[in-house]
Amino acid sequence: MSSNEEYSERLFSYGTLQQEPVQLATFGRKLNGTSDALVGYRLKMMRIDDRDFIVASGTADHRNLAFTGNTEDVVDGTVFTITHAELEQADAYEPAGYARHLVQLKSGLNAWVYSAPLPSTADPS
């Protein structure tokens, strides 16, 4: 196995990438993952206009992250360990306007997560 094929990336999913049909279509395999959570966020619904994504996921209405900073707000999901090549496949799967962000999960693991743009958490003062 080359270094590009090593399972070295963590990906947190709170949505469609947890679904086996989406995993098979995106990665060509079913992913193994463990339950985890993202603290300080909540979910909000949004409409996706990316036609390819709508076809792949089966719907135009999707959950998206909203940063609150409140430790009582928690988004449950699954963390997967994938290859760098699979992370790039996930990049291609996600709809236009979504970006990959590095976050720390409740378990303490750092993982990539996809969402529409997240507001800056930096203090503007």
Short mmCIF file of C-alpha atoms in Angstrom, two decimals:
data_model
loop_
_atom_site.label_atom_id
_atom_site.label_comp_id
_atom_site.label_asym_id
_atom_site.label_seq_id
_atom_site.Cartn_x
_atom_site.Cartn_y
_atom_site.Cartn_z
CA MET A 1 0.00 0.00 0.00
CA SER A 2 1.47 3.35 -1.01
CA SER A 3 1.47 6.32 1.38
CA ASN A 4 -1.45 7.84 -0.58
CA GLU A 5 -3.48 4.69 0.13
CA GLU A 6 -2.86 4.59 3.88
CA TYR A 7 -5.87 5.22 6.10
CA SER A 8 -4.58 8.46 7.54
CA GLU A 9 -7.47 10.92 7.22
CA ARG A 10 -10.44 11.26 9.56
CA LEU A 11 -13.77 12.40 8.19
CA PHE A 12 -16.75 13.31 10.39
CA SER A 13 -20.15 12.93 8.78
CA TYR A 14 -23.44 14.17 10.16
CA GLY A 15 -25.34 13.58 6.94
CA THR A 16 -25.43 11.65 3.69
CA LEU A 17 -21.90 10.21 3.84
CA GLN A 18 -23.18 7.97 6.65
CA GLN A 19 -25.51 6.25 4.16
CA GLU A 20 -24.22 3.01 2.65
CA PRO A 21 -25.50 3.72 -0.91
CA VAL A 22 -23.72 7.11 -0.88
CA GLN A 23 -20.51 5.48 0.42
CA LEU A 24 -20.62 2.79 -2.28
CA ALA A 25 -21.21 5.38 -5.01
CA THR A 26 -18.54 7.77 -3.69
CA PHE A 27 -15.79 5.43 -2.45
CA GLY A 28 -16.65 2.06 -3.99
CA ARG A 29 -16.85 0.49 -0.52
CA LYS A 30 -18.77 0.63 2.74
CA LEU A 31 -16.91 2.69 5.33
CA ASN A 32 -16.39 1.56 8.90
CA GLY A 33 -16.80 4.28 11.48
CA THR A 34 -17.45 5.07 15.09
CA SER A 35 -19.98 7.36 16.71
CA ASP A 36 -18.70 10.77 17.75
CA ALA A 37 -20.02 14.30 18.07
CA LEU A 38 -19.19 17.90 17.29
CA VAL A 39 -19.68 20.20 20.29
CA GLY A 40 -20.66 23.85 19.91
CA TYR A 41 -22.65 23.37 16.72
CA ARG A 42 -26.25 22.69 15.82
CA LEU A 43 -27.89 21.63 12.60
CA LYS A 44 -29.95 23.83 10.30
CA MET A 45 -31.73 22.90 7.10
CA MET A 46 -30.73 24.34 3.77
CA ARG A 47 -31.65 23.77 0.14
CA ILE A 48 -28.92 22.56 -2.23
CA ASP A 49 -29.01 23.64 -5.89
CA ASP A 50 -26.23 21.32 -7.12
CA ARG A 51 -28.14 18.92 -9.42
CA ASP A 52 -25.49 16.17 -9.34
CA PHE A 53 -25.53 16.22 -5.53
CA ILE A 54 -29.33 16.10 -5.45
CA VAL A 55 -29.29 13.03 -7.70
CA ALA A 56 -26.56 11.33 -5.63
CA SER A 57 -28.18 12.08 -2.26
CA GLY A 58 -31.82 11.79 -3.30
CA THR A 59 -32.97 15.19 -1.99
CA ALA A 60 -32.36 18.93 -2.28
CA ASP A 61 -32.95 19.57 1.43
CA HIS A 62 -29.91 18.90 3.62
CA ARG A 63 -28.67 19.56 7.11
CA ASN A 64 -25.80 22.00 7.54
CA LEU A 65 -23.69 23.01 10.52
CA ALA A 66 -24.27 26.23 12.40
CA PHE A 67 -21.59 27.26 14.90
CA THR A 68 -23.04 28.39 18.22
CA GLY A 69 -20.10 28.07 20.61
CA ASN A 70 -22.56 26.70 23.18
CA THR A 71 -21.24 23.47 24.71
CA GLU A 72 -24.82 22.26 25.13
CA ASP A 73 -25.25 22.21 21.33
CA VAL A 74 -24.02 18.90 19.94
CA VAL A 75 -24.18 17.38 16.46
CA ASP A 76 -24.02 13.59 16.49
CA GLY A 77 -22.43 11.71 13.63
CA THR A 78 -19.83 9.19 12.60
CA VAL A 79 -16.07 9.54 12.23
CA PHE A 80 -14.48 7.47 9.47
CA THR A 81 -10.81 6.75 8.83
CA ILE A 82 -10.19 6.99 5.10
CA THR A 83 -7.34 7.40 2.63
CA HIS A 84 -6.20 10.73 1.23
CA ALA A 85 -7.54 9.64 -2.17
CA GLU A 86 -10.93 8.94 -0.59
CA LEU A 87 -10.88 12.37 1.04
CA GLU A 88 -10.44 13.83 -2.44
CA GLN A 89 -13.39 11.69 -3.62
CA ALA A 90 -15.45 13.15 -0.76
CA ASP A 91 -14.39 16.64 -1.92
CA ALA A 92 -15.77 15.83 -5.36
CA TYR A 93 -19.02 14.43 -3.91
CA GLU A 94 -19.92 17.42 -1.74
CA PRO A 95 -22.14 20.09 -3.32
CA ALA A 96 -20.99 23.40 -4.72
CA GLY A 97 -20.54 25.91 -1.91
CA TYR A 98 -19.54 23.32 0.70
CA ALA A 99 -16.00 23.34 2.04
CA ARG A 100 -13.91 21.00 4.18
CA HIS A 101 -13.02 22.26 7.68
CA LEU A 102 -10.77 20.71 10.33
CA VAL A 103 -12.58 20.38 13.67
CA GLN A 104 -12.01 18.74 17.04
CA LEU A 105 -14.62 16.18 17.98
CA LYS A 106 -16.02 15.39 21.42
CA SER A 107 -13.65 12.38 21.59
CA GLY A 108 -10.67 14.71 21.15
CA LEU A 109 -9.96 13.47 17.62
CA ASN A 110 -9.34 16.00 14.86
CA ALA A 111 -11.37 15.31 11.73
CA TRP A 112 -12.45 16.93 8.51
CA VAL A 113 -16.10 17.94 8.17
CA TYR A 114 -18.01 19.44 5.25
CA SER A 115 -20.42 22.33 5.50
CA ALA A 116 -21.52 25.47 3.80
CA PRO A 117 -19.29 28.36 4.89
CA LEU A 118 -18.83 28.54 8.65
CA PRO A 119 -18.64 31.95 10.31
CA SER A 120 -15.26 32.90 11.69
CA THR A 121 -14.80 31.97 15.32
CA ALA A 122 -12.05 34.55 15.76
CA ASP A 123 -12.71 37.51 18.03
CA PRO A 124 -12.92 40.58 15.76
CA SER A 125 -11.64 42.94 18.46
#
